[in-house]
CSV table of C-alpha atoms and ligand atoms in Angstrom, one decimal:
chain,number,residue,atom,x,y,z
B,1,UNK,CA,14.6,0.5,-20.7
B,2,UNK,CA,17.7,-0.4,-22.7
B,3,UNK,CA,18.3,-3.3,-25.0
B,4,UNK,CA,21.1,-5.4,-23.5
B,5,UNK,CA,23.9,-7.2,-25.4
B,6,UNK,CA,22.6,-10.4,-23.9
B,7,UNK,CA,20.1,-12.6,-25.6
B,8,UNK,CA,18.2,-15.6,-24.4
B,9,UNK,CA,17.7,-18.5,-26.8
B,10,UNK,CA,14.9,-20.9,-26.0
B,11,UNK,CA,15.3,-24.3,-27.6
B,12,UNK,CA,12.5,-26.8,-27.6
B,13,UNK,CA,13.1,-30.5,-26.9
B,14,UNK,CA,10.5,-31.5,-29.5
B,15,UNK,CA,12.9,-30.3,-32.3
B,16,UNK,CA,10.8,-27.1,-33.0
B,17,UNK,CA,12.6,-24.0,-34.1
B,18,UNK,CA,14.6,-22.2,-31.3
B,19,UNK,CA,13.4,-18.7,-30.4
B,20,UNK,CA,15.7,-15.8,-29.6
B,21,UNK,CA,14.4,-13.4,-27.0
B,22,UNK,CA,15.7,-9.9,-26.4
B,23,UNK,CA,16.9,-8.9,-22.9
B,24,UNK,CA,16.4,-5.4,-21.5
B,25,UNK,CA,18.2,-3.7,-18.7
B,26,UNK,CA,16.9,-1.1,-16.3
B,27,UNK,CA,19.0,1.4,-14.3
B,28,UNK,CA,19.4,-1.0,-11.4
B,29,UNK,CA,18.1,-4.5,-10.5
B,30,UNK,CA,17.5,-7.6,-12.5
B,31,UNK,CA,17.3,-7.6,-16.3
B,32,UNK,CA,14.1,-8.8,-18.0
B,33,UNK,CA,13.6,-11.3,-20.9
B,34,UNK,CA,11.1,-9.9,-23.3
B,35,UNK,CA,8.7,-12.7,-24.0
B,36,UNK,CA,6.2,-10.8,-26.1
B,37,UNK,CA,7.0,-12.7,-29.3
B,38,UNK,CA,7.1,-16.1,-27.5
B,39,UNK,CA,3.5,-17.1,-28.3
B,40,UNK,CA,3.9,-16.1,-32.0
B,41,UNK,CA,7.2,-18.1,-32.2
B,42,UNK,CA,6.2,-21.2,-30.2
B,43,UNK,CA,2.5,-21.2,-29.7
B,44,UNK,CA,3.1,-21.4,-26.0
B,45,UNK,CA,2.5,-19.0,-23.0
B,46,UNK,CA,4.6,-18.6,-19.9
B,47,UNK,CA,3.1,-19.8,-16.6
B,48,UNK,CA,3.8,-17.7,-13.4
B,49,UNK,CA,1.0,-17.7,-10.8
B,50,UNK,CA,1.5,-15.0,-8.3
B,51,UNK,CA,3.9,-13.2,-10.7
B,52,UNK,CA,6.9,-14.8,-9.0
B,53,UNK,CA,9.3,-13.9,-11.9
B,54,UNK,CA,7.3,-11.6,-14.1
B,55,UNK,CA,7.8,-7.9,-14.5
B,56,UNK,CA,4.4,-6.5,-15.6
B,57,UNK,CA,5.7,-3.1,-16.6
B,58,UNK,CA,8.7,-0.8,-16.6
B,59,UNK,CA,8.5,1.9,-14.0
B,60,UNK,CA,10.7,4.8,-12.8
B,61,UNK,CA,8.9,5.4,-9.5
B,62,UNK,CA,10.0,3.0,-6.8
B,63,UNK,CA,12.8,0.5,-6.5
B,64,UNK,CA,13.1,-2.3,-3.9
B,65,UNK,CA,16.2,-4.4,-3.4
B,66,UNK,CA,14.7,-7.2,-1.4
B,67,UNK,CA,18.0,-8.9,-0.6
B,68,UNK,CA,19.6,-5.7,0.7
B,69,UNK,CA,16.4,-4.4,2.4
B,70,UNK,CA,16.5,-1.2,0.4
B,71,UNK,CA,13.6,1.0,-0.7
B,72,UNK,CA,14.0,4.0,-3.0
B,73,UNK,CA,11.4,6.5,-4.1
B,74,UNK,CA,12.6,8.1,-7.4
B,75,UNK,CA,16.1,7.1,-6.3
B,76,UNK,CA,16.0,8.6,-2.8
B,77,UNK,CA,16.4,6.2,0.2
B,78,UNK,CA,13.3,5.9,2.3
B,79,UNK,CA,15.3,6.5,5.5
B,80,UNK,CA,16.4,10.0,4.2
B,81,UNK,CA,12.9,10.9,3.1
B,82,UNK,CA,11.3,9.8,6.4
B,83,UNK,CA,13.8,11.7,8.4
B,84,UNK,CA,14.2,14.9,6.4
B,85,UNK,CA,11.0,15.5,4.5
B,86,UNK,CA,7.2,15.5,5.0
B,87,UNK,CA,4.5,13.6,3.3
B,88,UNK,CA,3.6,16.3,0.8
B,89,UNK,CA,7.2,16.5,-0.3
B,90,UNK,CA,7.0,12.8,-1.0
B,91,UNK,CA,3.7,13.1,-2.9
B,92,UNK,CA,5.3,15.8,-5.1
B,93,UNK,CA,8.3,13.6,-5.6
B,94,UNK,CA,6.3,10.5,-6.6
B,95,UNK,CA,4.1,12.5,-9.0
B,96,UNK,CA,6.8,14.6,-10.5
B,97,UNK,CA,10.0,12.7,-10.3
B,98,UNK,CA,11.9,15.2,-8.2
B,99,UNK,CA,11.7,16.8,-4.8
B,100,UNK,CA,10.1,20.2,-4.7
B,101,UNK,CA,12.0,23.4,-3.8
B,102,UNK,CA,10.5,25.7,-1.2
B,103,UNK,CA,8.3,27.6,-3.7
B,104,UNK,CA,7.1,24.4,-5.5
B,105,UNK,CA,6.2,22.9,-2.2
B,106,UNK,CA,4.2,26.0,-1.1
B,107,UNK,CA,2.4,25.9,-4.5
B,108,UNK,CA,1.7,22.2,-4.3
B,109,UNK,CA,0.5,22.5,-0.6
B,110,UNK,CA,-1.9,25.2,-1.6
B,111,UNK,CA,-3.2,23.1,-4.5
B,112,UNK,CA,-3.9,20.1,-2.4
B,113,UNK,CA,-5.4,22.2,0.4
B,114,UNK,CA,-7.8,23.7,-2.1
B,115,UNK,CA,-9.3,20.3,-2.8
B,116,UNK,CA,-9.8,18.9,0.7
B,117,UNK,CA,-13.6,19.4,0.7
B,118,UNK,CA,-15.9,16.7,-0.8
B,119,UNK,CA,-19.2,17.4,-2.4
B,120,UNK,CA,-21.9,17.7,0.3
B,121,UNK,CA,-23.8,14.9,-1.5
B,122,UNK,CA,-21.1,12.5,-0.5
B,123,UNK,CA,-22.3,12.8,3.1
B,124,UNK,CA,-25.8,11.8,2.0
B,125,UNK,CA,-24.3,8.9,0.0
B,126,UNK,CA,-22.5,7.6,3.1
B,127,UNK,CA,-25.8,7.4,5.0
B,128,UNK,CA,-26.6,4.3,3.0
B,129,UNK,CA,-24.0,2.3,4.9
B,130,UNK,CA,-24.7,0.4,8.1
B,131,UNK,CA,-22.9,2.1,11.1
B,132,UNK,CA,-21.0,-1.2,11.8
B,133,UNK,CA,-19.7,-1.5,8.2
B,134,UNK,CA,-16.0,-2.0,8.0
B,135,UNK,CA,-14.3,1.3,7.2
B,136,UNK,CA,-12.6,-0.3,4.2
B,137,UNK,CA,-16.0,-1.3,2.8
B,138,UNK,CA,-17.2,2.3,3.3
B,139,UNK,CA,-14.0,3.7,1.7
B,140,UNK,CA,-14.2,1.5,-1.3
B,141,UNK,CA,-17.7,2.8,-1.9
B,142,UNK,CA,-16.9,6.4,-1.2
B,143,UNK,CA,-13.9,6.5,-3.5
B,144,UNK,CA,-15.7,4.7,-6.3
B,145,UNK,CA,-18.5,7.2,-5.9
B,146,UNK,CA,-16.1,10.1,-6.5
B,147,UNK,CA,-16.2,9.1,-10.2
B,148,UNK,CA,-19.8,10.3,-10.2
B,149,UNK,CA,-18.9,13.8,-9.0
B,150,UNK,CA,-16.2,15.3,-11.1
B,151,UNK,CA,-17.2,15.5,-14.7
B,152,UNK,CA,-14.9,18.4,-15.6
B,153,UNK,CA,-11.7,16.3,-15.8
B,154,UNK,CA,-12.6,12.9,-17.2
B,155,UNK,CA,-10.3,12.8,-20.3
B,156,UNK,CA,-7.6,10.4,-19.2
B,157,UNK,CA,-5.6,11.1,-22.4
B,158,UNK,CA,-5.2,14.7,-21.2
B,159,UNK,CA,-2.3,15.3,-18.8
B,160,UNK,CA,-4.1,18.3,-17.2
B,161,UNK,CA,-7.2,16.3,-16.4
B,162,UNK,CA,-5.1,13.4,-15.0
B,163,UNK,CA,-3.2,15.8,-12.7
B,164,UNK,CA,-6.5,17.4,-11.5
B,165,UNK,CA,-7.8,13.9,-10.6
B,166,UNK,CA,-4.5,13.1,-8.9
B,167,UNK,CA,-4.6,16.2,-6.7
B,168,UNK,CA,-8.3,15.7,-6.0
B,169,UNK,CA,-7.9,12.1,-4.8
B,170,UNK,CA,-4.8,12.9,-2.7
B,171,UNK,CA,-6.5,15.9,-1.1
B,172,UNK,CA,-9.9,14.2,-0.4
B,173,UNK,CA,-8.6,10.9,1.0
B,174,UNK,CA,-8.1,12.2,4.5
B,175,UNK,CA,-11.6,13.8,4.4
B,176,UNK,CA,-13.1,10.5,3.3
B,177,UNK,CA,-11.2,8.3,5.8
B,178,UNK,CA,-12.2,10.6,8.6
B,179,UNK,CA,-15.8,10.6,7.4
B,180,UNK,CA,-15.9,6.8,7.5
B,181,UNK,CA,-14.5,6.9,11.1
B,182,UNK,CA,-17.0,9.5,12.3
B,183,UNK,CA,-19.9,7.6,10.7
B,184,UNK,CA,-18.9,4.5,12.5
B,185,UNK,CA,-19.0,6.4,15.8
B,186,UNK,CA,-22.2,8.2,15.0
B,187,UNK,CA,-20.5,11.5,15.5
B,188,UNK,CA,-21.0,14.6,13.2
B,189,UNK,CA,-18.5,15.0,10.5
B,190,UNK,CA,-15.7,17.5,11.0
B,191,UNK,CA,-15.0,19.6,7.9
B,192,UNK,CA,-11.3,20.2,6.8
B,193,UNK,CA,-9.4,23.3,8.0
B,194,UNK,CA,-7.0,24.6,5.5
B,195,UNK,CA,-4.6,26.4,7.8
B,196,UNK,CA,-3.5,23.0,9.2
B,197,UNK,CA,-0.9,20.7,7.6
B,198,UNK,CA,-2.1,17.7,5.5
B,199,UNK,CA,-1.6,15.4,8.4
B,200,UNK,CA,-2.7,17.8,11.2
B,201,UNK,CA,-5.9,18.4,9.3
B,202,UNK,CA,-6.5,14.7,9.1
B,203,UNK,CA,-5.9,14.3,12.8
B,204,UNK,CA,-8.4,17.1,13.6
B,205,UNK,CA,-11.1,15.6,11.3
B,206,UNK,CA,-10.6,12.3,13.1
B,207,UNK,CA,-10.6,13.5,16.7
B,208,UNK,CA,-12.3,16.9,17.0
B,209,UNK,CA,-16.0,17.1,17.9
B,210,UNK,CA,-18.3,20.1,17.5
B,211,UNK,CA,-18.2,20.4,21.3
B,212,UNK,CA,-14.4,20.2,21.7
B,213,UNK,CA,-11.7,21.2,19.2
B,214,UNK,CA,-8.6,19.0,18.8
B,215,UNK,CA,-5.1,20.5,19.2
B,216,UNK,CA,-2.6,18.8,17.1
B,217,UNK,CA,0.2,17.3,19.1
B,218,UNK,CA,3.5,17.7,17.1
B,219,UNK,CA,4.9,14.3,18.0
B,220,UNK,CA,1.7,12.6,16.9
B,221,UNK,CA,1.5,14.6,13.7
B,222,UNK,CA,5.1,13.8,12.9
B,223,UNK,CA,4.6,10.1,13.6
B,224,UNK,CA,1.5,9.9,11.4
B,225,UNK,CA,3.2,11.8,8.7
B,226,UNK,CA,6.0,9.3,8.8
B,227,UNK,CA,3.5,6.4,8.6
B,228,UNK,CA,2.2,8.1,5.4
B,229,UNK,CA,5.7,8.5,3.9
B,230,UNK,CA,6.5,4.8,4.6
B,231,UNK,CA,3.3,3.6,3.0
B,232,UNK,CA,3.3,6.0,0.0
B,233,UNK,CA,4.5,3.6,-2.7
B,234,UNK,CA,5.9,0.1,-3.0
B,235,UNK,CA,6.3,-0.7,-6.7
B,236,UNK,CA,4.1,-3.4,-8.3
B,237,UNK,CA,2.5,-4.9,-5.2
B,238,UNK,CA,-1.0,-6.5,-5.4
B,239,UNK,CA,-3.1,-3.3,-4.9
B,240,UNK,CA,-0.9,-1.2,-7.2
B,241,UNK,CA,-1.1,-3.9,-9.9
B,242,UNK,CA,-4.8,-3.9,-9.4
B,243,UNK,CA,-5.0,-0.2,-9.9
B,244,UNK,CA,-2.9,-0.5,-13.1
B,245,UNK,CA,-4.9,-3.5,-14.4
B,246,UNK,CA,-8.3,-1.8,-13.6
B,247,UNK,CA,-7.0,1.5,-15.0
B,248,UNK,CA,-5.7,-0.2,-18.2
B,249,UNK,CA,-9.2,-0.5,-19.6
B,250,UNK,CA,-9.4,3.3,-19.6
B,251,UNK,CA,-11.8,3.5,-16.6
B,252,UNK,CA,-12.1,6.5,-14.3
B,253,UNK,CA,-9.1,7.0,-12.0
B,254,UNK,CA,-11.4,7.0,-8.9
B,255,UNK,CA,-12.8,3.6,-10.0
B,256,UNK,CA,-9.3,2.3,-10.4
B,257,UNK,CA,-8.3,3.5,-6.9
B,258,UNK,CA,-11.4,2.0,-5.5
B,259,UNK,CA,-10.3,-1.3,-6.9
B,260,UNK,CA,-6.9,-0.8,-5.3
B,261,UNK,CA,-8.5,-0.1,-1.9
B,262,UNK,CA,-10.5,-3.3,-2.2
B,263,UNK,CA,-7.4,-5.3,-2.9
B,264,UNK,CA,-5.4,-3.6,-0.1
B,265,UNK,CA,-8.1,-4.7,2.4
B,266,UNK,CA,-7.0,-8.4,2.4
B,267,UNK,CA,-5.0,-9.7,5.4
B,268,UNK,CA,-2.1,-10.9,3.1
B,269,UNK,CA,-1.6,-7.3,2.1
B,270,UNK,CA,-2.6,-4.0,3.8
B,271,UNK,CA,-5.0,-5.8,6.2
B,272,UNK,CA,-2.0,-7.3,7.9
B,273,UNK,CA,-1.6,-4.2,10.2
B,274,UNK,CA,-5.0,-4.8,11.6
B,275,UNK,CA,-4.4,-8.6,11.8
B,276,UNK,CA,-1.0,-8.0,13.5
B,277,UNK,CA,-2.4,-5.9,16.2
B,278,UNK,CA,-5.3,-8.3,16.8
B,279,UNK,CA,-2.7,-11.1,17.1
B,280,UNK,CA,-0.7,-9.1,19.7
B,281,UNK,CA,-3.9,-8.3,21.7
B,282,UNK,CA,-5.0,-11.9,21.7
B,283,UNK,CA,-1.6,-13.1,22.8
B,284,UNK,CA,-1.5,-10.5,25.5
B,285,UNK,CA,-4.9,-11.6,26.8
B,286,UNK,CA,-3.6,-15.2,26.9
B,287,UNK,CA,-0.6,-14.4,29.1
B,288,UNK,CA,1.6,-12.1,27.0
B,289,UNK,CA,5.4,-12.6,26.9
B,290,UNK,CA,5.2,-15.9,28.8
B,291,UNK,CA,3.1,-17.4,26.1
B,292,UNK,CA,5.4,-16.4,23.2
B,293,UNK,CA,7.2,-19.8,23.0
B,294,UNK,CA,3.9,-21.7,22.7
B,295,UNK,CA,2.6,-19.3,20.2
B,296,UNK,CA,5.7,-19.6,18.0
B,297,UNK,CA,5.3,-23.4,18.0
B,298,UNK,CA,1.8,-22.8,16.6
B,299,UNK,CA,3.1,-20.4,14.0
B,300,UNK,CA,5.7,-23.0,12.8
B,301,UNK,CA,3.1,-25.8,12.7
B,302,UNK,CA,1.8,-25.7,9.2
B,303,UNK,CA,-1.5,-27.5,10.2
B,304,UNK,CA,-2.4,-24.7,12.6
B,305,UNK,CA,-3.2,-22.1,10.0
B,306,UNK,CA,-1.5,-19.5,12.2
B,307,UNK,CA,1.0,-17.1,10.7
B,308,UNK,CA,3.0,-14.5,12.5
B,309,UNK,CA,1.2,-11.5,11.1
B,310,UNK,CA,3.5,-8.5,10.1
B,311,UNK,CA,6.2,-11.0,9.3
B,312,UNK,CA,7.4,-12.1,5.8
B,313,UNK,CA,7.3,-10.4,2.5
B,314,UNK,CA,7.3,-11.5,-1.2
B,315,UNK,CA,10.2,-9.2,-2.1
B,316,UNK,CA,12.1,-8.5,1.2
B,317,UNK,CA,14.4,-11.3,2.1
B,318,UNK,CA,16.0,-9.0,4.6
B,319,UNK,CA,14.8,-6.6,7.3
B,320,UNK,CA,12.1,-4.3,5.7
B,321,UNK,CA,13.6,-0.8,6.0
B,322,UNK,CA,10.1,0.5,6.7
B,323,UNK,CA,9.8,-1.8,9.7
B,324,UNK,CA,13.1,-0.4,11.1
B,325,UNK,CA,11.8,3.2,10.8
B,326,UNK,CA,8.4,2.2,12.2
B,327,UNK,CA,10.0,0.5,15.2
B,328,UNK,CA,12.0,3.8,15.8
B,329,UNK,CA,8.8,5.9,15.5
B,330,UNK,CA,7.1,3.5,17.9
B,331,UNK,CA,9.7,4.1,20.6
B,332,UNK,CA,9.5,7.9,20.1
B,333,UNK,CA,5.7,8.1,20.2
B,334,UNK,CA,5.4,5.8,23.2
B,335,UNK,CA,8.0,7.8,25.1
B,336,UNK,CA,6.4,11.2,24.1
B,337,UNK,CA,3.0,10.0,25.3
B,338,UNK,CA,4.3,8.4,28.5
B,339,UNK,CA,3.6,4.9,27.3
B,340,UNK,CA,7.1,3.5,27.5
B,341,UNK,CA,5.9,0.4,29.2
B,342,UNK,CA,3.3,-0.4,26.6
B,343,UNK,CA,2.8,-4.2,27.0
B,344,UNK,CA,2.0,-4.8,23.3
B,345,UNK,CA,5.3,-3.1,22.2
B,346,UNK,CA,7.2,-5.3,24.7
B,347,UNK,CA,5.4,-8.3,23.3
B,348,UNK,CA,6.2,-7.4,19.7
B,349,UNK,CA,9.9,-6.8,20.5
B,350,UNK,CA,10.0,-10.2,22.2
B,351,UNK,CA,8.3,-12.0,19.2
B,352,UNK,CA,10.7,-10.3,16.9
B,353,UNK,CA,13.7,-11.3,19.0
B,354,UNK,CA,12.7,-14.9,19.1
B,355,UNK,CA,11.7,-15.1,15.5
B,356,UNK,CA,15.0,-13.6,14.3
B,357,UNK,CA,16.9,-16.3,16.2
B,358,UNK,CA,14.7,-19.2,15.2
B,359,UNK,CA,15.8,-21.5,12.3
B,360,UNK,CA,12.2,-21.6,10.8
B,361,UNK,CA,12.3,-17.8,10.2
B,362,UNK,CA,16.0,-17.6,9.4
B,363,UNK,CA,15.9,-20.3,6.8
B,364,UNK,CA,12.8,-18.8,5.1
B,365,UNK,CA,14.3,-15.2,5.5
B,366,UNK,CA,11.2,-14.0,7.3
B,367,UNK,CA,11.7,-10.5,8.9
B,368,UNK,CA,9.2,-8.0,10.3
B,369,UNK,CA,7.5,-6.0,7.6
B,370,UNK,CA,6.0,-2.5,7.8
B,371,UNK,CA,2.8,-3.8,9.4
B,372,UNK,CA,4.5,-5.3,12.5
B,373,UNK,CA,5.0,-2.0,14.4
B,374,UNK,CA,2.6,0.4,12.6
B,375,UNK,CA,-0.4,-0.9,14.5
B,376,UNK,CA,1.2,-0.1,17.9
B,377,UNK,CA,2.0,3.4,16.8
B,378,UNK,CA,-1.5,4.0,15.5
B,379,UNK,CA,-3.1,2.5,18.6
B,380,UNK,CA,-0.9,4.8,20.8
B,381,UNK,CA,-2.1,7.9,18.9
B,382,UNK,CA,-5.8,6.9,19.3
B,383,UNK,CA,-6.6,5.3,16.0
B,384,UNK,CA,-8.8,2.2,16.4
B,385,UNK,CA,-7.7,-1.1,14.9
B,386,UNK,CA,-10.5,-1.2,12.4
B,387,UNK,CA,-9.1,2.1,10.8
B,388,UNK,CA,-5.5,0.9,10.3
B,389,UNK,CA,-5.9,-0.3,6.7
B,390,UNK,CA,-7.9,2.8,5.8
B,391,UNK,CA,-4.9,4.9,7.0
B,392,UNK,CA,-2.7,2.7,4.8
B,393,UNK,CA,-5.0,3.3,1.8
B,394,UNK,CA,-4.9,7.1,2.5
B,395,UNK,CA,-1.1,7.0,2.3
B,396,UNK,CA,-0.8,4.6,-0.7
B,397,UNK,CA,-3.2,6.7,-2.8
B,398,UNK,CA,-0.4,8.9,-4.1
B,399,UNK,CA,1.6,5.8,-5.2
B,400,UNK,CA,-1.5,4.3,-6.9
B,401,UNK,CA,-2.3,7.5,-8.8
B,402,UNK,CA,1.4,8.1,-9.8
B,403,UNK,CA,1.6,4.6,-11.1
B,404,UNK,CA,-1.7,5.0,-13.0
B,405,UNK,CA,-0.4,8.2,-14.6
B,406,UNK,CA,2.9,6.5,-15.5
B,407,UNK,CA,1.0,3.6,-17.1
B,408,UNK,CA,-1.1,5.9,-19.3
B,409,UNK,CA,2.0,7.7,-20.6
B,410,UNK,CA,3.9,4.5,-21.3
B,411,UNK,CA,4.3,4.0,-25.1
B,412,UNK,CA,4.0,0.2,-24.4
B,413,UNK,CA,0.7,0.7,-22.5
B,414,UNK,CA,-2.0,-1.9,-23.4
B,415,UNK,CA,-5.0,-3.2,-21.7
B,416,UNK,CA,-3.8,-5.8,-19.2
B,417,UNK,CA,-5.0,-9.2,-20.3
B,418,UNK,CA,-3.2,-12.3,-18.9
B,419,UNK,CA,-3.5,-15.7,-20.6
B,420,UNK,CA,-4.1,-19.1,-18.9
B,421,UNK,CA,-3.4,-22.8,-19.0
B,422,UNK,CA,-6.8,-24.3,-19.6
B,423,UNK,CA,-7.4,-27.5,-17.6
B,424,UNK,CA,-11.2,-27.8,-17.9
B,425,UNK,CA,-13.4,-30.1,-20.0
B,426,UNK,CA,-12.7,-30.3,-23.7
B,427,UNK,CA,-15.5,-29.4,-26.1
B,428,UNK,CA,-18.5,-31.6,-25.6
B,429,UNK,CA,-22.2,-31.5,-26.6
B,430,UNK,CA,-25.0,-30.7,-24.2
B,431,UNK,CA,-27.0,-34.0,-23.8
B,432,UNK,CA,-30.3,-33.9,-25.7
B,433,UNK,CA,-32.1,-35.1,-22.5
B,434,UNK,CA,-31.6,-34.3,-18.8
O,1,LIG,N1,4.4,-16.7,9.5
O,1,LIG,C1,4.8,-18.0,9.4
O,1,LIG,N2,5.3,-18.6,8.3
O,1,LIG,C2,5.4,-17.7,7.2
O,1,LIG,C3,5.0,-16.4,7.3
O,1,LIG,C4,4.5,-15.9,8.5
O,1,LIG,N3,4.2,-14.6,8.6
O,1,LIG,N4,5.2,-15.8,6.1
O,1,LIG,C5,5.7,-16.8,5.3
O,1,LIG,N5,5.8,-18.0,6.0
O,1,LIG,C6,6.4,-19.2,5.5
O,1,LIG,C7,5.4,-20.0,4.6
O,1,LIG,O1,4.6,-20.9,5.3
O,1,LIG,C8,6.3,-20.7,3.6
O,1,LIG,O2,6.8,-21.8,4.3
O,1,LIG,P1,7.2,-23.1,3.4
O,1,LIG,O3,8.2,-22.7,2.4
O,1,LIG,O4,7.6,-24.1,4.4
O,1,LIG,O5,5.9,-23.5,2.7
O,1,LIG,C9,7.4,-19.7,3.4
O,1,LIG,O6,7.5,-18.9,4.6
O,1,LIG,C10,7.2,-18.7,2.2
O,1,LIG,O7,5.9,-18.1,2.4
O,1,LIG,P2,4.9,-17.8,1.2
O,1,LIG,O8,3.5,-17.6,1.8
O,1,LIG,O9,5.1,-18.8,0.1
O,1,LIG,O10,5.5,-16.4,0.7
O,1,LIG,P3,4.7,-15.3,-0.2
O,1,LIG,O11,5.8,-14.5,-0.8
O,1,LIG,O12,3.8,-15.9,-1.1
O,1,LIG,O13,3.9,-14.5,0.9
O,1,LIG,C11,3.3,-12.9,2.6
O,1,LIG,C12,4.3,-13.3,1.4
O,1,LIG,C13,1.9,-13.0,2.0
O,1,LIG,C14,3.5,-11.5,3.0
O,1,LIG,C15,3.5,-13.9,3.7
O,1,LIG,O14,4.8,-13.7,4.3
O,1,LIG,C16,2.5,-13.7,4.9
O,1,LIG,O15,1.4,-14.2,4.8
O,1,LIG,N6,2.8,-12.8,5.9
O,1,LIG,C17,1.9,-12.5,6.9
O,1,LIG,C18,0.9,-11.4,6.4
O,1,LIG,C19,1.6,-10.1,6.3
O,1,LIG,O16,2.3,-9.6,7.2
O,1,LIG,N7,1.3,-9.4,5.2
O,1,LIG,C20,1.9,-8.0,5.0
O,1,LIG,C21,2.8,-8.0,3.8
O,1,LIG,S1,3.5,-6.4,3.6
O,1,LIG,C22,2.3,-5.5,3.0
O,1,LIG,O17,1.5,-5.9,2.2
O,1,LIG,C23,2.3,-4.1,3.3
């Protein structure tokens, strides 16, 4: 970051001494006011629940312009990456800062492929879960447990160890997600096959059985790969900030990623894809397109507690570029699988059309987010609703680990420790008698 010519002077109405605060500029996007000396100069903290106006870090990985509806990974527009590259290219980009050339990609692919197996003991560990456990509960446990398995690369101050952990977690996530799925079905686990692509291998581990192999359909493979690309990183969102905060204590990277998975699970974040599809299914069961008007009235009624899931975003005040790409993918997949008349897709399109014309949504700048269409694509390719957020976690793992790595090499890195405005009881004595 660069010190700007601008300065901010904070004057206090009680006559206390004014404080001058430096301003820093990034390469693009809003400047930041450096308030680190504020407490020392005024004895006051800043107050910003939900981090509405607080930059928690500097970062060179992902940039979002919420007003324009723009998303860049390491400077490259998401549209170009989604159309021209595959997920492993994007993983390499997020970890290293630049896209790989052909040789670098082959090397990276081989490296990831070599780490796809998990310790056999992980399968025994999984047996402790109930079969009806939510896959995100299982995944949180499995990823946390990885920290108990790899004792050869635990030095987080060592770049080589950090990279080994990064490759391991990226490589093993598809295996773990597929394990969680197979366990829920009561089917035997399918081991990874290294001759397949990253995404093809995942599909096979999900859908093959010992009695019948799974032949990867290229359209499905490409669609899922695109889903992975679109979810790979999204700057300082709730789960990424969780990974950073958890990792800031110096804990194991696997433990930090497990914390990120736990955060992602919530319906206001990654859990929205599952919630969005459930919403569409319920609406379809109640009458479908004909009931859209009445449903929208419920959504706009603040006392109903109903939200249009897959709509709205803290940062995007324009169309989420990922939602646009997802809608396109949705059309392609449904067509390729002969499901052009999918009623849920029609319903989603109708909800979007009505919302984008409705003052309630227009005034609040609420647009479809990535979760609005991703569930329809996943459902079409055979992924059950309960697995949607686990797929999101698989894809976001590279972003989490790249952000964790960036944090540990940041010269300003400190353990994360927010302050508070205390509103509880003042000091008082415990009564001598009950
Ligand atoms: N349906 C109906 N109204 C909404 C919606 C929605 N989906 N989203 C926001 N609003 C309304 C709010 O009621 C509020 O109205 P008000 O100003 O009259 O009180 C206004 O829009 C602003 O909403 P906030 O909740 O204050 O915005 P915030 O930035 O805190 O929340 C969030 C963003 C959580 C994504 C929200 O839009 C939401 O709940 N969306 C549905 C869940 C969802 O799709 N989450 C996925 C996000 S993307 C991701 O994590 C991958």
